CSV table of C-alpha atoms and ligand atoms in Angstrom, one decimal:
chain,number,residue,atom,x,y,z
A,28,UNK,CA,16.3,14.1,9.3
A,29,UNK,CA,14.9,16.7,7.3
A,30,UNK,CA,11.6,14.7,5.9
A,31,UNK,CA,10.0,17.8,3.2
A,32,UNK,CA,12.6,16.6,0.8
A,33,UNK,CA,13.5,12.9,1.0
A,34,UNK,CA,14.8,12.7,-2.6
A,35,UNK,CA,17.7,10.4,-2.4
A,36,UNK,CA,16.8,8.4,0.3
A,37,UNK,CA,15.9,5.2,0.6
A,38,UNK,CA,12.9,3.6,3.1
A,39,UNK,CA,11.9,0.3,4.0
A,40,UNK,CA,8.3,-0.4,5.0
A,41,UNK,CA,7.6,-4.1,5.9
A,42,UNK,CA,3.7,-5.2,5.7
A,43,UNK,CA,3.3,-2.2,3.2
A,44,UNK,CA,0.4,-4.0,1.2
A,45,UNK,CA,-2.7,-2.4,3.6
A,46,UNK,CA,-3.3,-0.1,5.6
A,47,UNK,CA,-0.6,2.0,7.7
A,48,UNK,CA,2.5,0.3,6.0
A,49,UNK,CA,1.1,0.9,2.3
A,50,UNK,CA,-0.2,4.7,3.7
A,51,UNK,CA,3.2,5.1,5.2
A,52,UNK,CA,4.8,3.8,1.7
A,53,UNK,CA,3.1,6.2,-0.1
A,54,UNK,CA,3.7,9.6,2.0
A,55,UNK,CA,7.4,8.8,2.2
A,56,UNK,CA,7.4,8.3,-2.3
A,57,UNK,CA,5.4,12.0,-1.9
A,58,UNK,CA,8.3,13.4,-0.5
A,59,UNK,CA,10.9,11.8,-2.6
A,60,UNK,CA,12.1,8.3,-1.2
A,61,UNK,CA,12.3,5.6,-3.0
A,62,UNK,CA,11.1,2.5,-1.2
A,63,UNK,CA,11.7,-1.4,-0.5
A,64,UNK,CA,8.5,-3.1,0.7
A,65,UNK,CA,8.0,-6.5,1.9
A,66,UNK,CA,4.3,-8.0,2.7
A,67,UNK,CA,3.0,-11.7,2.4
A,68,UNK,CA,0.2,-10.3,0.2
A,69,UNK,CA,1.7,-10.8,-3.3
A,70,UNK,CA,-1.2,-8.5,-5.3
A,71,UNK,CA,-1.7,-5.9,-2.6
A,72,UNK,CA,2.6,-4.9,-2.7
A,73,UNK,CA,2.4,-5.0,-6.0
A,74,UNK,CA,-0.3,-2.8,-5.9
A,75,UNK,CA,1.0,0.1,-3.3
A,76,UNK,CA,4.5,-0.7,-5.4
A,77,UNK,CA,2.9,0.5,-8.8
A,78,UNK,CA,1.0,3.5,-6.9
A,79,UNK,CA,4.9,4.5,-5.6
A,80,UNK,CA,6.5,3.9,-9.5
A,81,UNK,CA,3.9,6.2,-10.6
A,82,UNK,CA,4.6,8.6,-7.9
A,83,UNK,CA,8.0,8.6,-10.1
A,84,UNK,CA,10.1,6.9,-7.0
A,85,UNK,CA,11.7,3.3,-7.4
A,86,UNK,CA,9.6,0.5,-5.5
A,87,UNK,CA,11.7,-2.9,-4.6
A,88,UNK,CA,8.9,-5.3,-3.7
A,89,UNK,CA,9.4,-8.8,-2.4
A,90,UNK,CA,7.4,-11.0,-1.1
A,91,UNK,CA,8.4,-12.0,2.6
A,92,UNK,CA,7.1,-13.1,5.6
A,93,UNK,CA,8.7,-10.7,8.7
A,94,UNK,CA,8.7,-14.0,11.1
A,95,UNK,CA,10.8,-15.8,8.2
A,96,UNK,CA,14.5,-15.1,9.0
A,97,UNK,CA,15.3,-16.7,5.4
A,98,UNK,CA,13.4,-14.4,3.8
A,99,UNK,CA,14.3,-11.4,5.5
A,100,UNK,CA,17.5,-12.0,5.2
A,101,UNK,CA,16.8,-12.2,1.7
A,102,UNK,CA,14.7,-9.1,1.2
A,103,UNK,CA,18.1,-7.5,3.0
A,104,UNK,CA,20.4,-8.9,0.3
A,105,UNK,CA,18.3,-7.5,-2.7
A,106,UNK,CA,18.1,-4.1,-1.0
A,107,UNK,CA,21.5,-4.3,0.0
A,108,UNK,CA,22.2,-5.2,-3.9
A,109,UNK,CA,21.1,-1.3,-4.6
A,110,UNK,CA,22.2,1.0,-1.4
A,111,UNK,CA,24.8,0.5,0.9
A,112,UNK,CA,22.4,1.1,3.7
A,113,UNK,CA,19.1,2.1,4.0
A,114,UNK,CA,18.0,5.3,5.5
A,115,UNK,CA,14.3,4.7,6.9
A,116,UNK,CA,13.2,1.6,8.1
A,117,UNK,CA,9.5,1.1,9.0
A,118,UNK,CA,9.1,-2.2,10.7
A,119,UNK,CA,5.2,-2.2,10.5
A,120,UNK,CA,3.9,-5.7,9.4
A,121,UNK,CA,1.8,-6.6,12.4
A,122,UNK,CA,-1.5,-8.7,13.6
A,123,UNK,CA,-3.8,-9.2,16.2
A,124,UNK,CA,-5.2,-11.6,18.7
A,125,UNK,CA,-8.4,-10.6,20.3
A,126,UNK,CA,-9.5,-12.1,23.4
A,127,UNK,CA,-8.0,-13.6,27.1
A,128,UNK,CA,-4.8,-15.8,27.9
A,129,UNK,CA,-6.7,-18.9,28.7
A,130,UNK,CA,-8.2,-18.9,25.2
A,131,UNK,CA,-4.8,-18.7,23.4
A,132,UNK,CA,-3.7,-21.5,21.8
A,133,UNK,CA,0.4,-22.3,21.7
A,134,UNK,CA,-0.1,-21.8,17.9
A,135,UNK,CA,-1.7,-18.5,18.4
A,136,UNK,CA,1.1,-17.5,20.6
A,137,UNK,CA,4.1,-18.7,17.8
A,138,UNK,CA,2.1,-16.7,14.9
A,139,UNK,CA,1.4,-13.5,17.0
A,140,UNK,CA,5.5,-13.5,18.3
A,141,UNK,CA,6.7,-14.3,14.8
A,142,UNK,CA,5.1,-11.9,13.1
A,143,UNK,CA,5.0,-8.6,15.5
A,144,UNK,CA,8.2,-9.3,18.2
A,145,UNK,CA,10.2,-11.4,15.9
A,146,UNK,CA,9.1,-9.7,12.8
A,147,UNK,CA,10.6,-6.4,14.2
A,148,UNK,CA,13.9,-7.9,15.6
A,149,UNK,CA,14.3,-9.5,12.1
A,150,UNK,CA,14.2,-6.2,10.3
A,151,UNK,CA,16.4,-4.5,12.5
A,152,UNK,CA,19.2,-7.4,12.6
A,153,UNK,CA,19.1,-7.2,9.0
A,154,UNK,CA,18.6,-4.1,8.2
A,155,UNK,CA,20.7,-2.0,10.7
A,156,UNK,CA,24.4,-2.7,11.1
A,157,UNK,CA,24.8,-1.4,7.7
A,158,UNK,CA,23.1,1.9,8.9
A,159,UNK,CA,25.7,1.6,12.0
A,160,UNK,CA,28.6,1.5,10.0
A,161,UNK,CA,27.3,4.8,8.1
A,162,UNK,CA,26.2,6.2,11.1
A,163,UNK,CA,22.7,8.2,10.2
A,164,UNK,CA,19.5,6.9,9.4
A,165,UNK,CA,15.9,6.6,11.2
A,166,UNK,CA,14.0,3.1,12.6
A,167,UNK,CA,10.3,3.4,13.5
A,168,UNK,CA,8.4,0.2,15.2
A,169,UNK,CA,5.0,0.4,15.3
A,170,UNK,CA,3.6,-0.7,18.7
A,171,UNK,CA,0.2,0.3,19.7
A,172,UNK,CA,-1.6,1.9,22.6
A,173,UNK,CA,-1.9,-2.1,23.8
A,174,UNK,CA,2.2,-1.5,24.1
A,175,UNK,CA,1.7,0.5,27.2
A,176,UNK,CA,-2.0,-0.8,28.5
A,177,UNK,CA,-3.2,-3.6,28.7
A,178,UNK,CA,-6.8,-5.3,28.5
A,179,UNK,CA,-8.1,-9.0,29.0
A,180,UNK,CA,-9.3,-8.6,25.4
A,181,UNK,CA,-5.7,-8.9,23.9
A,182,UNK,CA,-3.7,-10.5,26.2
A,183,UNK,CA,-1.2,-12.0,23.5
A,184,UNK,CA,-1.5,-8.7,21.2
A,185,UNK,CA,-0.2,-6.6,24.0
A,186,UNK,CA,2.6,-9.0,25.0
A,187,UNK,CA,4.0,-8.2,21.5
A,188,UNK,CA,3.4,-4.7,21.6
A,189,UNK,CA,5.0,-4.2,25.0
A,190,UNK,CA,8.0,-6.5,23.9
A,191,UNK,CA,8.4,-3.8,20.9
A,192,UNK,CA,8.2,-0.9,23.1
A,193,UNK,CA,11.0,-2.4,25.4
A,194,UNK,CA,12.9,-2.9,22.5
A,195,UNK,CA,12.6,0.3,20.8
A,196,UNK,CA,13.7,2.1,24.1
A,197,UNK,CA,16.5,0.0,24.3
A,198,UNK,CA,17.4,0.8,20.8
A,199,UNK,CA,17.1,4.3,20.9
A,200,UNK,CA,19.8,4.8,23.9
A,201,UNK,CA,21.9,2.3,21.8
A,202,UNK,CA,21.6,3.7,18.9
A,203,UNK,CA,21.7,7.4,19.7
A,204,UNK,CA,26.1,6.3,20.0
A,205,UNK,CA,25.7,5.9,15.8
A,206,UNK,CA,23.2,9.1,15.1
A,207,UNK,CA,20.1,7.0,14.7
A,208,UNK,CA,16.9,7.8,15.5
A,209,UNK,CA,14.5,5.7,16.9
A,210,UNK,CA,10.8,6.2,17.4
A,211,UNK,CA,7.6,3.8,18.8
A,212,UNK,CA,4.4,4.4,17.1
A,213,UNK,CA,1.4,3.9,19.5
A,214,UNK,CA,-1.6,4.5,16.9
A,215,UNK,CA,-4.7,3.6,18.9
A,216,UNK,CA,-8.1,2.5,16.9
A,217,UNK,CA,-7.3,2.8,13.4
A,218,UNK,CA,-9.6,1.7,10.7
A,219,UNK,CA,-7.9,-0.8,8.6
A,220,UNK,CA,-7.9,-4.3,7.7
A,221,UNK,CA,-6.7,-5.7,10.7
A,222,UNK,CA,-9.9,-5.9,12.3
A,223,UNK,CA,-11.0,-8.5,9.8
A,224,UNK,CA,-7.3,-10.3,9.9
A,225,UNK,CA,-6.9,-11.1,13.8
A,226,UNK,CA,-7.4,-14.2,15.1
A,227,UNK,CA,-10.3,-14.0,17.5
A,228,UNK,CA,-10.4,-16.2,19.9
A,229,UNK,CA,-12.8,-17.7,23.1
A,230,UNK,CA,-15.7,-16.1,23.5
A,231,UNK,CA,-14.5,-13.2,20.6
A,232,UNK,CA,-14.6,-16.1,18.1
A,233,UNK,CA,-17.8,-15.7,16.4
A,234,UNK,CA,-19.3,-13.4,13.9
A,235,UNK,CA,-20.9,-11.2,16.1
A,236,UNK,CA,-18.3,-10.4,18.2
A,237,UNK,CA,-15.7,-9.6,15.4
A,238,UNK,CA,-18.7,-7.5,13.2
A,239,UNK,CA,-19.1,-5.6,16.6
A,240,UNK,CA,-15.0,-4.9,16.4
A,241,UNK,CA,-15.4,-3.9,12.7
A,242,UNK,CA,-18.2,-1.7,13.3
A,243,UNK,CA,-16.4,0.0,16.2
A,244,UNK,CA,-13.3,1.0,14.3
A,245,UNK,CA,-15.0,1.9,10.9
A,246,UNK,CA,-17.0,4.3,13.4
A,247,UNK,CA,-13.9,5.6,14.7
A,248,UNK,CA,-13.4,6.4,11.1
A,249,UNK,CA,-9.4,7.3,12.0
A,250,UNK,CA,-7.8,6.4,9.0
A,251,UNK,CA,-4.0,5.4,8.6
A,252,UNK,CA,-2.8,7.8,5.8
A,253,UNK,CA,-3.2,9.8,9.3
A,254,UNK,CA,-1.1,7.6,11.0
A,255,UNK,CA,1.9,8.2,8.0
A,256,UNK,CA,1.7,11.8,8.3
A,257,UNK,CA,2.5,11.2,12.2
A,258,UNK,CA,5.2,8.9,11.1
A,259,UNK,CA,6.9,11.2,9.1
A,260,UNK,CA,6.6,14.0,11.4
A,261,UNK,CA,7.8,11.7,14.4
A,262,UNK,CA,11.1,11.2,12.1
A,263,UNK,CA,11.4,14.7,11.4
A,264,UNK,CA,11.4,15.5,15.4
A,265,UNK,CA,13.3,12.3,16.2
A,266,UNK,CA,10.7,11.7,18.7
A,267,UNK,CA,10.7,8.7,21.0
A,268,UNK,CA,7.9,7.6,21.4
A,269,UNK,CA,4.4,8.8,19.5
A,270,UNK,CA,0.9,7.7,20.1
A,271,UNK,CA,-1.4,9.1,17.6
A,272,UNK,CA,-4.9,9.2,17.3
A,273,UNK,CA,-6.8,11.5,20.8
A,274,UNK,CA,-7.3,7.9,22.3
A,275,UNK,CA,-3.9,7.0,22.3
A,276,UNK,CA,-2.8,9.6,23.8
A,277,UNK,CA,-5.0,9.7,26.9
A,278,UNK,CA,-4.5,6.2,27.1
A,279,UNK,CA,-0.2,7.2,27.0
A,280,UNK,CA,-0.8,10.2,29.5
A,281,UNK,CA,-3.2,8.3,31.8
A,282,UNK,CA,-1.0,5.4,32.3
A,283,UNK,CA,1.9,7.5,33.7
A,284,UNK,CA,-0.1,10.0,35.8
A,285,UNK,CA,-3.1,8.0,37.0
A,286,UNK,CA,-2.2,4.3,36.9
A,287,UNK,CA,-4.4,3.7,39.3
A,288,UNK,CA,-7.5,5.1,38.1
A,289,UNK,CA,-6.5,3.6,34.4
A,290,UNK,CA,-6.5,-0.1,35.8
A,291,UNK,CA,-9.8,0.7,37.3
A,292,UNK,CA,-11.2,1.7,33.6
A,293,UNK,CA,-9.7,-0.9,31.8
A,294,UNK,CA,-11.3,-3.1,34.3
A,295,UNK,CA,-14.7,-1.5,33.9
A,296,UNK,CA,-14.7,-2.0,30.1
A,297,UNK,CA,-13.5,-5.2,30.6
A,298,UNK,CA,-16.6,-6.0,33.0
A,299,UNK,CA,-19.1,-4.4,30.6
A,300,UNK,CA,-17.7,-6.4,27.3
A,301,UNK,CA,-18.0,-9.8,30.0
A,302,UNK,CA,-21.8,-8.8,30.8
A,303,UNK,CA,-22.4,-8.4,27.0
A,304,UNK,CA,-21.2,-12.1,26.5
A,305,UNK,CA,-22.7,-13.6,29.4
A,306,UNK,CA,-19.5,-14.6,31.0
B,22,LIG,N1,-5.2,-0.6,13.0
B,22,LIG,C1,-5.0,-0.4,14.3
B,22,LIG,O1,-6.0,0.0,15.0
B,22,LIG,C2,-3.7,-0.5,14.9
B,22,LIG,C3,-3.5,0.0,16.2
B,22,LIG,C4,-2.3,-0.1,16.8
B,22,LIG,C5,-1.2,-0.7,16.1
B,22,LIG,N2,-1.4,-1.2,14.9
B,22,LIG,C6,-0.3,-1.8,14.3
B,22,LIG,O2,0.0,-1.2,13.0
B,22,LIG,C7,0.7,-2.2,12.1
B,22,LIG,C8,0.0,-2.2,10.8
B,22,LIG,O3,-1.4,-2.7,11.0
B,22,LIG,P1,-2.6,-2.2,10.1
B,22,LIG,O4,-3.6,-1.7,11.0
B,22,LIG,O5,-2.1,-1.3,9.0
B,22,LIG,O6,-3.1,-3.6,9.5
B,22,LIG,P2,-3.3,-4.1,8.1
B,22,LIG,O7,-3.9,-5.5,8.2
B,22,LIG,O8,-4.1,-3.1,7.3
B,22,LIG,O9,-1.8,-4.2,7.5
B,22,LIG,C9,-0.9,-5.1,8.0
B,22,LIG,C10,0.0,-5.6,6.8
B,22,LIG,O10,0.9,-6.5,7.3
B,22,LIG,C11,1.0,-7.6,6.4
B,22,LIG,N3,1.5,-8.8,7.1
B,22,LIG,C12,0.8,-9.6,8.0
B,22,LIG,N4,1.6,-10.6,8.3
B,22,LIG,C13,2.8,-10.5,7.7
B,22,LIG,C14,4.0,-11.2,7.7
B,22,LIG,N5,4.1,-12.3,8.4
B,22,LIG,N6,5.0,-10.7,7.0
B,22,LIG,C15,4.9,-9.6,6.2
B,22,LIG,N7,3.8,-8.9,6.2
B,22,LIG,C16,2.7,-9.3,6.9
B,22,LIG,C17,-0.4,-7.8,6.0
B,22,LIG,O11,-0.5,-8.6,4.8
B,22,LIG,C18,-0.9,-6.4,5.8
B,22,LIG,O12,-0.6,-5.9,4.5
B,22,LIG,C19,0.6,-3.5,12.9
B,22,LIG,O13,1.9,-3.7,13.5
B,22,LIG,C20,-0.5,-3.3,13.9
B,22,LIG,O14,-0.3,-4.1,15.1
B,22,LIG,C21,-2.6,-1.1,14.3
């Protein structure tokens, strides 16, 4: 797909409100889409959809919850009520869990697979067979780094993020029979609000330890309008699968060529982050 003009075309970002959704929202109105975004935060979609009306591109906002079949099926019907199909779909509306398996509550589990497995399965049931039957458009999931390694530190998280790189692999051989790209987004650390919106659990639960997260990401200083320009280039390539920031991409690289020396890092971090909690 040819992404320096997307006049014409229209894009659906789910949790566009923050961070990389409402960054991603806003470079694909740059280049001409016009957009349907979905979020659970009433006031921040209505604020990325005013930044996109005055960009001079059409925003359809509703307010849905990704791990609400309902309501996404809903959100389908009223964009489905102005296109016959969409042509990008971002399913992006994630969060996080940080800390081990034995701290996880059931509940945890349910929220965390609702929102970024089931969220992203939800978007594409609804969303795609209309794109089939046209045969052309362009499905990004956004994954993470934790989709392809894995630490103590977010067991559940990377469960999710795993399960959505299995299914965007999956979906791009299937897919590629209709001419429709699929891409994974692997980020990395990527200073947004998510770091104050996870669920932190065990040992992670307190103050401290999330401050500590914050502070580590806001140093990182890697911020997620860069993450929408790798989007958009990723669509432009039809690329697979993208990790993004230098981190990610080490993390992608040393995972297929030095598993073994990977699992020993992870396990060294994991052993330093222990001794800083007394465990
Ligand atoms: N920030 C990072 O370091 C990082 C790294 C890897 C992957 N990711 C992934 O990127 C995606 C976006 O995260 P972000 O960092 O921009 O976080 P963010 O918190 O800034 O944005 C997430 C958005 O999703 C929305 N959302 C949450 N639950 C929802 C639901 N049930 N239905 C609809 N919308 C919902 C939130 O309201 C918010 O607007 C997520 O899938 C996340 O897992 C982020």
């Amino acid at each position: 797909m040819d992404v320096s003009n997307l006049s014409g075309k229209m894009a659906v970002v789910t949790g566009a409100a923050s961070g990389i959704g409402r960054e991603t929202a806003l470079e694909l109105a740059r280049r001409g889409a016009d957009l349907a975004l979905c979020d659970v935060d009433q006031d921040g979609l209505e604020s990325v959809a005013s930044e996109v009306e005055a960009l001079g591109r059409k925003a359809i906002r509703r307010t849905a919850d990704v791990a609400s079949s309902a309501e996404m099926e809903r959100f389908a019907a009223a964009v489905h009520a102005e296109v016959d199909a969409v042509d990008i779909l971002v399913n992006n509306a994630g969060v996080g869990v940080g800390g081990g398996f034995l701290h996880t509550s059931l509940e945890d589990w349910e929220w965390l697979i609702g929102i970024n497995l089931k969220g992203v399965i939800h978007g594409c049931h609804f969303f795609l067979p209309p794109m089939v039957e046209r045969r052309s458009g362009h499905v990004v999931n956004v994954a993470s780094a934790a989709g392809f390694v894995a630490t103590e530190a977010l067991s559940a998280y990377s469960t999710t993020k795993f399960a959505v790189v299995g299914l965007s692999e999956a979906l791009h051989e299937e897919l590629s029979h209709y001419d429709i790209g699929v891409t994974t987004i692997c980020p990395g650390v990527i200073n947004t609000a998510i770091t104050r919106s996870s669920r932190m659990v065990g040992p992670m639960a307190t103050e401290e330890a999330r401050d500590e997260v914050v502070r580590a990401y806001e140093r990182r200083n890697y911020g997620p309008e860069l993450v929408a320009k790798n989007i958009l280039h990723a669509i432009g390539r039809n690329r697979a699968v993208t990790p993004v920031s230098p981190e990610a991409w080490t993390m992608y690289f040393a995972k297929r060529f030095a598993p073994r020396a990977t699992a020993w890092l992870v396990r060294a971090v994991s052993a330093r982050e222990r001794g800083k909690r007394g465990l």
